[in-house]
Amino acid sequence: MRLTLDEYSKHFKMSKEMINSKLRAKKLNYIIEDGITYVIVTRSSLDLNKREEIHREKTTQAREKMNTNKRQTQEKSKATVAMVLSLYQKENQQLKDKIVQLEEKIDKLIDDKEQMLRDEMSKIEKVYSAKDEQLKTILELINTKLLSERNAQQTIHEVQPLESKKKKVEELVELKEYLKSLDLEPYQRKIIKKRFLAVYDSDVRVIKQNGKLFLNFSKYDYSDLLEY
């Protein structure tokens, strides 16, 4: 049977230095396996009790080695499981992060789309509002023109008796005197007078004599200039 140097030193009560000395002197048979030196011992050199003791120790050592290997295997298995769980948890967290990022992108796209729709609705509302304002302005202008024409017609009808009286004396009527005869506010008279002054150079209907403006109702119609 073979014993390691520690086993040989223990059973034969011999120091390792002495054992190595005998090995160098080739007084002991030995072999080397995997870098470990084993001393070859014949069974006859050991008594029964020592052989049993060595056997028990070897059995115990083998059992301990087996248990150690088993524990190491279990620890490696646990380490492998822990590593797999760690990788799984890491990948799971990465997937969660990606899901959160996708949800944020989706929310942003929805917000951008809603903002675009709100902007488009605002533009449409502004266009319709502008159209409404234009329509209101046109209607007001039409209404104002209709009222002006109606008032002008009434003014013409009211002036007819005055014209007929003045025609007996003269055909020309001074603008200032004519405006005084109408039921007008001072600012309305000023507006009408400015209108006549603006066109008298280009409008043959307006006659200027001695710095005064005269009208000839027998020949011309002044309803467009008399609007107020």
Coordinates of N, CA, C and O in Angstrom, one line a residue, residues 10-191:
K10 N 3.1 10.3 10.3 CA 2.2 10.1 11.5 C 2.3 8.7 12.0 O 2.3 8.4 13.2
H11 N 2.2 7.7 11.1 CA 2.1 6.3 11.5 C 3.4 5.8 12.0 O 3.5 5.0 12.9
F12 N 4.5 6.3 11.5 CA 5.8 5.8 11.9 C 6.6 6.7 12.8 O 7.7 6.5 13.0
K13 N 5.9 7.8 13.2 CA 6.5 8.7 14.2 C 7.8 9.2 13.7 O 8.9 9.1 14.4
M14 N 7.9 9.7 12.5 CA 9.1 10.1 11.9 C 8.9 11.5 11.3 O 7.9 11.8 10.7
S15 N 9.9 12.3 11.4 CA 9.8 13.7 10.9 C 9.9 13.6 9.4 O 10.5 12.7 8.8
K16 N 9.4 14.7 8.8 CA 9.4 14.8 7.3 C 10.9 14.9 6.8 O 11.2 14.4 5.7
E17 N 11.7 15.6 7.6 CA 13.1 15.7 7.1 C 13.8 14.4 7.0 O 14.6 14.1 6.1
M18 N 13.5 13.6 8.0 CA 14.1 12.2 8.0 C 13.6 11.4 6.9 O 14.3 10.7 6.2
I19 N 12.3 11.5 6.6 CA 11.7 10.8 5.5 C 12.3 11.2 4.2 O 12.7 10.3 3.4
N20 N 12.4 12.5 4.0 CA 13.0 13.0 2.8 C 14.5 12.5 2.6 O 15.0 12.2 1.5
S21 N 15.2 12.5 3.8 CA 16.6 12.0 3.8 C 16.6 10.6 3.3 O 17.5 10.2 2.5
K22 N 15.7 9.7 3.8 CA 15.7 8.3 3.4 C 15.3 8.2 1.9 O 15.8 7.3 1.3
L23 N 14.4 9.1 1.5 CA 14.0 9.0 0.1 C 15.2 9.3 -0.8 O 15.4 8.7 -1.8
R24 N 16.0 10.3 -0.4 CA 17.1 10.7 -1.2 C 18.2 9.6 -1.2 O 18.9 9.3 -2.2
A25 N 18.2 8.9 0.0 CA 19.2 7.8 0.1 C 18.6 6.5 -0.5 O 19.3 5.4 -0.5
K26 N 17.4 6.6 -1.0 CA 16.7 5.4 -1.6 C 16.6 4.3 -0.7 O 16.7 3.1 -1.1
K27 N 16.4 4.6 0.6 CA 16.1 3.6 1.6 C 14.7 3.3 1.7 O 14.3 2.3 2.4
L28 N 13.8 4.1 1.1 CA 12.4 3.9 1.0 C 11.9 3.8 -0.4 O 12.5 4.6 -1.3
N29 N 11.0 2.9 -0.7 CA 10.4 2.9 -2.1 C 9.3 4.0 -2.2 O 8.5 4.1 -1.3
Y30 N 9.3 4.7 -3.3 CA 8.3 5.7 -3.4 C 7.9 5.9 -4.9 O 8.7 5.5 -5.8
I31 N 6.8 6.5 -5.1 CA 6.4 6.9 -6.4 C 5.8 8.3 -6.4 O 5.5 8.8 -5.3
I32 N 5.8 9.0 -7.5 CA 5.3 10.3 -7.6 C 4.2 10.4 -8.6 O 4.4 10.0 -9.8
E33 N 3.0 10.8 -8.2 CA 1.8 10.9 -9.1 C 1.2 12.3 -8.9 O 0.9 12.7 -7.8
D34 N 1.0 13.0 -10.1 CA 0.4 14.3 -10.1 C 1.1 15.2 -9.1 O 0.5 16.1 -8.4
G35 N 2.5 15.1 -9.0 CA 3.3 16.0 -8.2 C 3.2 15.6 -6.7 O 3.8 16.3 -5.9
I36 N 2.6 14.5 -6.3 CA 2.5 14.1 -4.9 C 3.4 12.8 -4.7 O 3.3 11.9 -5.5
T37 N 4.2 12.8 -3.7 CA 5.1 11.7 -3.4 C 4.4 10.7 -2.5 O 3.9 11.1 -1.4
Y38 N 4.4 9.4 -2.9 CA 3.8 8.4 -2.1 C 4.9 7.4 -1.7 O 5.7 7.0 -2.6
V39 N 4.9 7.0 -0.4 CA 5.9 6.0 0.1 C 5.2 4.6 0.0 O 4.1 4.4 0.5
I40 N 5.9 3.7 -0.7 CA 5.3 2.3 -0.8 C 5.7 1.5 0.5 O 6.8 1.4 0.9
V41 N 4.6 1.0 1.1 CA 4.8 0.2 2.4 C 4.2 -1.1 2.2 O 3.1 -1.3 1.7
T42 N 4.9 -2.2 2.6 CA 4.4 -3.5 2.5 C 3.5 -3.8 3.7 O 3.7 -3.2 4.8
R43 N 2.5 -4.6 3.5 CA 1.5 -4.9 4.5 C 2.2 -5.7 5.7 O 1.8 -5.5 6.8
S44 N 3.3 -6.4 5.3 CA 3.9 -7.2 6.4 C 4.6 -6.3 7.4 O 4.9 -6.7 8.5
S45 N 5.0 -5.1 7.0 CA 5.7 -4.2 7.9 C 4.7 -3.4 8.8 O 5.2 -2.7 9.7
L46 N 3.5 -3.6 8.6 CA 2.5 -3.0 9.5 C 1.7 -4.0 10.3 O 1.4 -5.1 9.8
D47 N 1.4 -3.8 11.5 CA 0.6 -4.7 12.3 C -0.8 -4.5 11.9 O -1.2 -3.5 11.2
L48 N -1.7 -5.3 12.4 CA -3.1 -5.3 12.1 C -3.7 -4.0 12.5 O -4.5 -3.4 11.7
N49 N -3.5 -3.6 13.7 CA -4.1 -2.4 14.2 C -3.7 -1.1 13.3 O -4.6 -0.3 13.0
K50 N -2.4 -1.1 13.0 CA -2.0 0.1 12.2 C -2.6 0.1 10.8 O -3.0 1.1 10.3
R51 N -2.7 -1.2 10.3 CA -3.3 -1.3 8.9 C -4.8 -0.8 9.0 O -5.3 -0.1 8.1
E52 N -5.5 -1.2 10.1 CA -6.9 -0.8 10.2 C -7.0 0.7 10.4 O -7.9 1.4 9.8
E53 N -6.1 1.2 11.2 CA -6.1 2.6 11.4 C -5.8 3.4 10.1 O -6.5 4.4 9.8
I54 N -4.8 2.9 9.4 CA -4.5 3.6 8.1 C -5.7 3.5 7.2 O -6.1 4.4 6.5
H55 N -6.4 2.3 7.2 CA -7.5 2.1 6.3 C -8.7 3.0 6.7 O -9.3 3.6 5.8
R56 N -8.9 3.2 8.0 CA -9.9 4.1 8.5 C -9.6 5.5 8.0 O -10.5 6.3 7.6
E57 N -8.3 5.9 8.2 CA -8.0 7.2 7.9 C -8.1 7.5 6.4 O -8.6 8.5 5.9
K58 N -7.7 6.5 5.6 CA -7.9 6.7 4.1 C -9.3 6.7 3.7 O -9.8 7.5 2.9
T59 N -10.1 5.9 4.4 CA -11.6 5.9 4.1 C -12.2 7.3 4.5 O -13.0 7.9 3.8
T60 N -11.7 7.7 5.7 CA -12.2 9.1 6.2 C -11.8 10.2 5.2 O -12.6 11.1 4.9
Q61 N -10.5 10.1 4.8 CA -10.0 11.1 3.9 C -10.8 11.1 2.6 O -11.1 12.1 2.0
A62 N -11.0 9.8 2.1 CA -11.8 9.7 0.8 C -13.2 10.2 1.0 O -13.7 10.9 0.1
R63 N -13.8 9.9 2.1 CA -15.1 10.4 2.4 C -15.1 12.0 2.4 O -16.0 12.6 1.9
E64 N -14.1 12.5 3.2 CA -14.1 14.0 3.3 C -13.8 14.6 1.9 O -14.4 15.6 1.6
K65 N -12.9 13.9 1.1 CA -12.7 14.5 -0.2 C -13.9 14.4 -1.1 O -14.2 15.4 -1.8
M66 N -14.7 13.3 -0.9 CA -15.9 13.2 -1.7 C -16.9 14.3 -1.3 O -17.6 14.9 -2.1
N67 N -17.0 14.5 0.1 CA -17.9 15.5 0.6 C -17.5 16.9 0.1 O -18.3 17.8 -0.2
T68 N -16.1 17.1 0.2 CA -15.6 18.4 -0.3 C -16.0 18.6 -1.8 O -16.4 19.7 -2.2
N69 N -15.8 17.6 -2.6 CA -16.1 17.7 -4.0 C -17.6 17.9 -4.2 O -18.0 18.7 -5.1
K70 N -18.4 17.2 -3.3 CA -19.8 17.4 -3.4 C -20.2 18.8 -3.1 O -21.1 19.5 -3.8
R71 N -19.6 19.3 -2.0 CA -19.9 20.7 -1.6 C -19.5 21.7 -2.7 O -20.2 22.7 -3.0
Q72 N -18.3 21.4 -3.2 CA -17.8 22.3 -4.3 C -18.8 22.3 -5.5 O -19.1 23.3 -6.1
T73 N -19.2 21.0 -5.8 CA -20.2 20.9 -6.9 C -21.5 21.7 -6.6 O -22.0 22.3 -7.5
Q74 N -21.9 21.5 -5.4 CA -23.2 22.2 -5.0 C -23.0 23.7 -5.0 O -23.9 24.5 -5.5
E75 N -21.8 24.1 -4.5 CA -21.5 25.6 -4.6 C -21.4 26.1 -6.0 O -21.9 27.2 -6.3
K76 N -20.8 25.3 -6.9 CA -20.7 25.7 -8.3 C -22.1 25.8 -8.9 O -22.4 26.7 -9.6
S77 N -22.9 24.7 -8.5 CA -24.3 24.7 -9.0 C -25.1 25.9 -8.5 O -25.8 26.6 -9.3
K78 N -24.9 26.2 -7.2 CA -25.6 27.4 -6.7 C -25.1 28.7 -7.4 O -25.9 29.6 -7.7
A79 N -23.7 28.7 -7.6 CA -23.2 29.9 -8.2 C -23.7 30.0 -9.7 O -24.1 31.1 -10.1
T80 N -23.8 28.9 -10.3 CA -24.4 28.9 -11.7 C -25.8 29.3 -11.7 O -26.3 30.2 -12.5
V81 N -26.6 28.8 -10.7 CA -28.0 29.2 -10.6 C -28.1 30.7 -10.3 O -28.9 31.4 -10.9
A82 N -27.3 31.2 -9.4 CA -27.3 32.6 -9.0 C -26.9 33.5 -10.2 O -27.5 34.5 -10.4
M83 N -25.9 33.0 -11.0 CA -25.5 33.7 -12.2 C -26.6 33.8 -13.2 O -26.9 34.8 -13.8
V84 N -27.3 32.6 -13.4 CA -28.4 32.6 -14.3 C -29.5 33.5 -13.9 O -30.1 34.3 -14.7
L85 N -29.8 33.5 -12.6 CA -30.9 34.4 -12.0 C -30.5 35.8 -12.2 O -31.3 36.7 -12.5
S86 N -29.2 36.1 -12.0 CA -28.7 37.5 -12.1 C -28.9 37.9 -13.6 O -29.3 39.1 -13.8
L87 N -28.5 37.1 -14.5 CA -28.6 37.4 -15.9 C -30.1 37.6 -16.3 O -30.4 38.5 -17.0
Y88 N -30.9 36.7 -15.8 CA -32.4 36.8 -16.1 C -32.9 38.1 -15.5 O -33.7 38.8 -16.2
Q89 N -32.5 38.4 -14.3 CA -33.0 39.7 -13.7 C -32.5 40.9 -14.4 O -33.2 41.9 -14.6
K90 N -31.2 40.8 -14.9 CA -30.7 41.9 -15.7 C -31.4 42.1 -17.0 O -31.8 43.2 -17.4
E91 N -31.6 41.0 -17.7 CA -32.4 41.1 -18.9 C -33.8 41.5 -18.7 O -34.3 42.3 -19.5
N92 N -34.4 41.1 -17.6 CA -35.8 41.5 -17.3 C -35.8 43.0 -17.1 O -36.8 43.7 -17.5
Q93 N -34.8 43.5 -16.3 CA -34.8 44.9 -16.1 C -34.6 45.7 -17.4 O -35.2 46.8 -17.6
Q94 N -33.7 45.2 -18.2 CA -33.5 45.8 -19.5 C -34.8 45.9 -20.3 O -35.1 46.9 -21.0
L95 N -35.5 44.8 -20.3 CA -36.8 44.8 -21.0 C -37.8 45.8 -20.4 O -38.5 46.5 -21.2
K96 N -37.8 45.9 -19.1 CA -38.7 46.8 -18.4 C -38.3 48.3 -18.9 O -39.2 49.1 -19.1
D97 N -37.0 48.5 -18.9 CA -36.5 49.8 -19.3 C -37.0 50.2 -20.7 O -37.4 51.3 -21.0
K98 N -36.8 49.2 -21.6 CA -37.2 49.4 -23.0 C -38.7 49.6 -23.1 O -39.2 50.5 -23.9
I99 N -39.5 48.9 -22.3 CA -40.9 49.1 -22.3 C -41.3 50.5 -21.9 O -42.1 51.2 -22.4
V100 N -40.6 51.0 -20.8 CA -40.8 52.3 -20.3 C -40.5 53.4 -21.4 O -41.2 54.3 -21.6
Q101 N -39.3 53.1 -22.1 CA -38.9 54.1 -23.1 C -39.9 54.1 -24.3 O -40.3 55.1 -24.8
L102 N -40.4 52.9 -24.6 CA -41.4 52.8 -25.7 C -42.7 53.5 -25.3 O -43.3 54.3 -26.1
E103 N -43.1 53.3 -24.0 CA -44.3 54.0 -23.5 C -44.2 55.5 -23.6 O -45.1 56.3 -23.9
E104 N -43.0 56.0 -23.2 CA -42.7 57.4 -23.2 C -42.7 58.0 -24.6 O -43.3 59.0 -24.9
K105 N -42.2 57.2 -25.6 CA -42.2 57.6 -27.0 C -43.6 57.7 -27.5 O -44.0 58.6 -28.2
I106 N -44.4 56.6 -27.1 CA -45.8 56.6 -27.6 C -46.6 57.8 -27.0 O -47.4 58.5 -27.7
D107 N -46.4 58.1 -25.7 CA -47.0 59.2 -25.1 C -46.6 60.5 -25.8 O -47.5 61.4 -26.0
K108 N -45.3 60.6 -26.1 CA -44.9 61.9 -26.8 C -45.5 62.0 -28.2 O -45.9 63.1 -28.6
L109 N -45.6 60.9 -28.9 CA -46.2 60.9 -30.2 C -47.7 61.3 -30.1 O -48.2 62.1 -30.9
I110 N -48.4 60.8 -29.1 CA -49.8 61.1 -28.9 C -49.9 62.6 -28.6 O -50.8 63.3 -29.1
D111 N -49.0 63.1 -27.7 CA -49.1 64.5 -27.3 C -48.8 65.4 -28.5 O -49.5 66.4 -28.7
D112 N -47.8 65.0 -29.3 CA -47.5 65.8 -30.5 C -48.6 65.8 -31.5 O -49.0 66.9 -32.1
K113 N -49.3 64.7 -31.7 CA -50.4 64.6 -32.6 C -51.6 65.5 -32.1 O -52.2 66.2 -32.9
E114 N -51.8 65.4 -30.8 CA -52.9 66.2 -30.2 C -52.6 67.7 -30.3 O -53.5 68.5 -30.6
Q115 N -51.3 68.0 -30.1 CA -50.9 69.4 -30.3 C -51.1 69.9 -31.8 O -51.6 71.0 -32.0
M116 N -50.7 69.0 -32.7 CA -50.9 69.4 -34.1 C -52.4 69.6 -34.4 O -52.8 70.5 -35.1
L117 N -53.3 68.7 -33.9 CA -54.7 68.8 -34.1 C -55.2 70.1 -33.5 O -56.0 70.8 -34.1
R118 N -54.7 70.5 -32.3 CA -55.2 71.7 -31.6 C -54.7 72.9 -32.4 O -55.5 73.9 -32.6
D119 N -53.5 72.9 -32.9 CA -53.0 74.0 -33.8 C -53.8 74.1 -35.1 O -54.1 75.2 -35.5
E120 N -54.1 73.0 -35.7 CA -54.9 73.0 -36.9 C -56.3 73.6 -36.6 O -56.8 74.4 -37.4
M121 N -56.9 73.1 -35.5 CA -58.2 73.6 -35.2 C -58.2 75.1 -34.9 O -59.1 75.9 -35.3
S122 N -57.1 75.6 -34.2 CA -57.0 77.0 -34.0 C -56.9 77.8 -35.3 O -57.5 78.9 -35.4
K123 N -56.1 77.3 -36.2 CA -56.0 77.9 -37.5 C -57.3 78.0 -38.2 O -57.7 79.1 -38.8
I124 N -58.1 76.9 -38.2 CA -59.4 76.9 -38.8 C -60.3 77.9 -38.2 O -61.1 78.6 -38.8
E125 N -60.3 77.9 -36.8 CA -61.1 78.9 -36.1 C -60.8 80.3 -36.5 O -61.7 81.2 -36.6
K126 N -59.5 80.6 -36.6 CA -59.0 81.9 -37.0 C -59.5 82.3 -38.4 O -60.0 83.4 -38.6
V127 N -59.4 81.3 -39.3 CA -59.9 81.6 -40.7 C -61.4 81.9 -40.7 O -61.9 82.9 -41.3
Y128 N -62.2 81.1 -40.0 CA -63.6 81.3 -39.9 C -64.0 82.6 -39.2 O -64.9 83.3 -39.6
S129 N -63.2 82.9 -38.2 CA -63.4 84.1 -37.4 C -63.2 85.3 -38.4 O -63.9 86.3 -38.4
A130 N -62.1 85.2 -39.1 CA -61.7 86.3 -40.1 C -62.8 86.4 -41.1 O -63.3 87.6 -41.5
K131 N -63.3 85.3 -41.6 CA -64.4 85.3 -42.6 C -65.7 85.9 -42.0 O -66.4 86.7 -42.7
D132 N -66.0 85.6 -40.8 CA -67.1 86.2 -40.1 C -67.0 87.7 -40.0 O -68.0 88.4 -40.2
E133 N -65.8 88.1 -39.6 CA -65.6 89.6 -39.5 C -65.7 90.3 -40.8 O -66.3 91.3 -40.9
Q134 N -65.2 89.6 -41.9 CA -65.3 90.2 -43.2 C -66.8 90.3 -43.6 O -67.3 91.3 -44.2
L135 N -67.5 89.1 -43.3 CA -69.0 89.1 -43.7 C -69.7 90.2 -42.9 O -70.6 90.9 -43.5
K136 N -69.4 90.3 -41.6 CA -70.0 91.4 -40.8 C -69.8 92.8 -41.4 O -70.7 93.6 -41.5
T137 N -68.5 93.0 -41.8 CA -68.1 94.3 -42.4 C -68.9 94.6 -43.7 O -69.4 95.7 -43.9
I138 N -69.0 93.5 -44.5 CA -69.7 93.7 -45.8 C -71.2 94.0 -45.5 O -71.8 94.9 -46.1
L139 N -71.8 93.2 -44.6 CA -73.2 93.5 -44.2 C -73.4 94.9 -43.7 O -74.4 95.6 -44.0
E140 N -72.5 95.3 -42.9 CA -72.6 96.7 -42.3 C -72.5 97.7 -43.4 O -73.2 98.7 -43.4
L141 N -71.5 97.5 -44.3 CA -71.4 98.4 -45.5 C -72.7 98.5 -46.3 O -73.1 99.6 -46.7
I142 N -73.2 97.3 -46.6 CA -74.4 97.2 -47.4 C -75.6 97.9 -46.6 O -76.3 98.7 -47.2
N143 N -75.7 97.7 -45.3 CA -76.7 98.3 -44.5 C -76.6 99.8 -44.5 O -77.5 100.6 -44.6
T144 N -75.3 100.2 -44.3 CA -75.0 101.7 -44.3 C -75.4 102.3 -45.6 O -76.0 103.4 -45.7
K145 N -75.0 101.7 -46.7 CA -75.3 102.2 -48.1 C -76.8 102.3 -48.3 O -77.4 103.3 -48.8
L146 N -77.6 101.2 -47.9 CA -79.0 101.3 -48.0 C -79.6 102.4 -47.2 O -80.5 103.1 -47.7
L147 N -79.2 102.6 -46.0 CA -79.7 103.6 -45.2 C -79.4 105.0 -45.8 O -80.2 105.9 -45.8
S148 N -78.1 105.1 -46.3 CA -77.7 106.4 -46.9 C -78.6 106.7 -48.1 O -79.1 107.8 -48.3
E149 N -78.8 105.7 -49.0 CA -79.7 105.9 -50.1 C -81.1 106.3 -49.7 O -81.7 107.1 -50.3
R150 N -81.6 105.6 -48.7 CA -83.0 105.9 -48.2 C -83.1 107.3 -47.7 O -84.0 108.1 -48.0
N151 N -82.0 107.7 -46.9 CA -82.0 109.1 -46.4 C -81.9 110.1 -47.5 O -82.4 111.2 -47.5
A152 N -81.0 109.7 -48.5 CA -80.8 110.7 -49.6 C -82.1 110.9 -50.4 O -82.5 112.0 -50.8
Q153 N -82.9 109.8 -50.6 CA -84.2 109.9 -51.3 C -85.1 110.7 -50.5 O -85.8 111.6 -51.0
Q154 N -85.1 110.5 -49.2 CA -86.0 111.4 -48.3 C -85.6 112.8 -48.4 O -86.4 113.7 -48.5
T155 N -84.3 113.0 -48.4 CA -83.8 114.4 -48.5 C -84.2 115.1 -49.8 O -84.6 116.2 -49.9
I156 N -84.1 114.3 -50.9 CA -84.5 114.9 -52.2 C -85.9 115.2 -52.2 O -86.4 116.3 -52.7
H157 N -86.8 114.3 -51.7 CA -88.2 114.6 -51.6 C -88.5 115.8 -50.8 O -89.4 116.6 -51.1
E158 N -87.8 116.0 -49.7 CA -88.1 117.1 -48.8 C -87.6 118.4 -49.4 O -88.2 119.5 -49.2
V159 N -86.6 118.4 -50.3 CA -86.0 119.6 -50.9 C -86.8 120.1 -52.1 O -86.8 121.2 -52.4
Q160 N -87.6 119.2 -52.6 CA -88.4 119.5 -53.9 C -89.2 120.8 -53.7 O -89.1 121.7 -54.6
P161 N -89.9 121.0 -52.6 CA -90.6 122.3 -52.5 C -89.7 123.5 -52.5 O -90.0 124.5 -53.1
L162 N -88.6 123.4 -51.8 CA -87.6 124.5 -51.7 C -87.0 124.8 -53.1 O -86.9 125.9 -53.5
E163 N -86.7 123.7 -53.8 CA -86.2 123.9 -55.2 C -87.2 124.6 -56.1 O -86.8 125.5 -56.8
S164 N -88.4 124.1 -56.0 CA -89.4 124.7 -56.9 C -89.6 126.2 -56.6 O -89.8 127.0 -57.5
K165 N -89.4 126.6 -55.3 CA -89.6 128.0 -55.0 C -88.4 128.8 -55.6 O -88.5 129.9 -56.1
K166 N -87.2 128.2 -55.4 CA -86.0 128.9 -55.8 C -85.8 129.0 -57.3 O -85.1 129.8 -57.8
K167 N -86.4 128.0 -58.0 CA -86.3 127.9 -59.4 C -86.9 129.2 -60.1 O -86.5 129.6 -61.1
K168 N -87.9 129.7 -59.3 CA -88.6 130.9 -59.9 C -87.6 132.1 -59.8 O -87.7 133.0 -60.7
V169 N -86.7 132.1 -58.9 CA -85.8 133.2 -58.8 C -84.5 132.9 -59.6 O -84.1 133.7 -60.4
E170 N -83.9 131.7 -59.3 CA -82.6 131.3 -60.0 C -82.4 129.8 -60.0 O -83.0 129.1 -59.2
E171 N -81.7 129.3 -60.9 CA -81.4 127.9 -61.0 C -80.3 127.4 -60.1 O -80.3 126.3 -59.7
L172 N -79.4 128.3 -59.8 CA -78.2 127.9 -58.9 C -78.6 128.1 -57.5 O -79.2 129.1 -57.1
V173 N -78.1 127.1 -56.7 CA -78.3 127.1 -55.2 C -77.0 127.0 -54.5 O -76.2 126.1 -54.8
E174 N -76.7 128.0 -53.6 CA -75.4 127.9 -52.9 C -75.4 126.7 -51.9 O -76.4 126.5 -51.2
L175 N -74.3 126.0 -51.9 CA -74.2 124.8 -51.1 C -74.4 125.1 -49.7 O -75.1 124.4 -48.9
K176 N -73.8 126.1 -49.2 CA -73.8 126.5 -47.7 C -75.3 126.7 -47.3 O -75.7 126.2 -46.3
E177 N -76.0 127.5 -48.1 CA -77.4 127.8 -47.8 C -78.3 126.6 -47.9 O -79.2 126.4 -47.0
Y178 N -77.9 125.8 -48.8 CA -78.7 124.6 -49.0 C -78.6 123.6 -47.8 O -79.5 123.0 -47.3
L179 N -77.3 123.5 -47.4 CA -77.1 122.6 -46.2 C -77.8 123.1 -45.0 O -78.2 122.4 -44.1
K180 N -77.8 124.5 -44.8 CA -78.5 125.1 -43.7 C -80.0 124.7 -43.7 O -80.6 124.6 -42.6
S181 N -80.5 124.6 -44.9 CA -82.0 124.3 -45.0 C -82.3 122.9 -44.6 O -83.5 122.6 -44.4
L182 N -81.3 122.0 -44.6 CA -81.5 120.6 -44.3 C -81.4 120.4 -42.7 O -80.7 121.1 -42.1
D183 N -82.1 119.4 -42.3 CA -82.0 119.1 -40.8 C -80.8 118.2 -40.6 O -80.9 117.0 -40.4
L184 N -79.7 118.9 -40.5 CA -78.4 118.2 -40.3 C -77.6 118.7 -39.1 O -77.8 119.8 -38.7
E185 N -76.8 117.8 -38.6 CA -75.9 118.2 -37.5 C -74.7 119.0 -38.2 O -74.4 118.8 -39.3
P186 N -74.0 119.8 -37.4 CA -72.9 120.6 -37.9 C -71.8 119.7 -38.5 O -71.3 120.0 -39.6
Y187 N -71.5 118.6 -37.8 CA -70.4 117.7 -38.4 C -70.9 117.1 -39.7 O -70.0 116.8 -40.5
Q188 N -72.2 116.8 -39.8 CA -72.7 116.3 -41.1 C -72.5 117.3 -42.2 O -72.1 116.9 -43.4
R189 N -72.8 118.5 -41.9 CA -72.6 119.6 -43.0 C -71.1 119.7 -43.4 O -70.8 119.9 -44.6
K190 N -70.2 119.6 -42.4 CA -68.8 119.7 -42.7 C -68.4 118.5 -43.6 O -67.6 118.7 -44.5
I191 N -68.9 117.3 -43.3 CA -68.5 116.1 -44.1 C -68.9 116.3 -45.6 O -68.2 116.1 -46.5

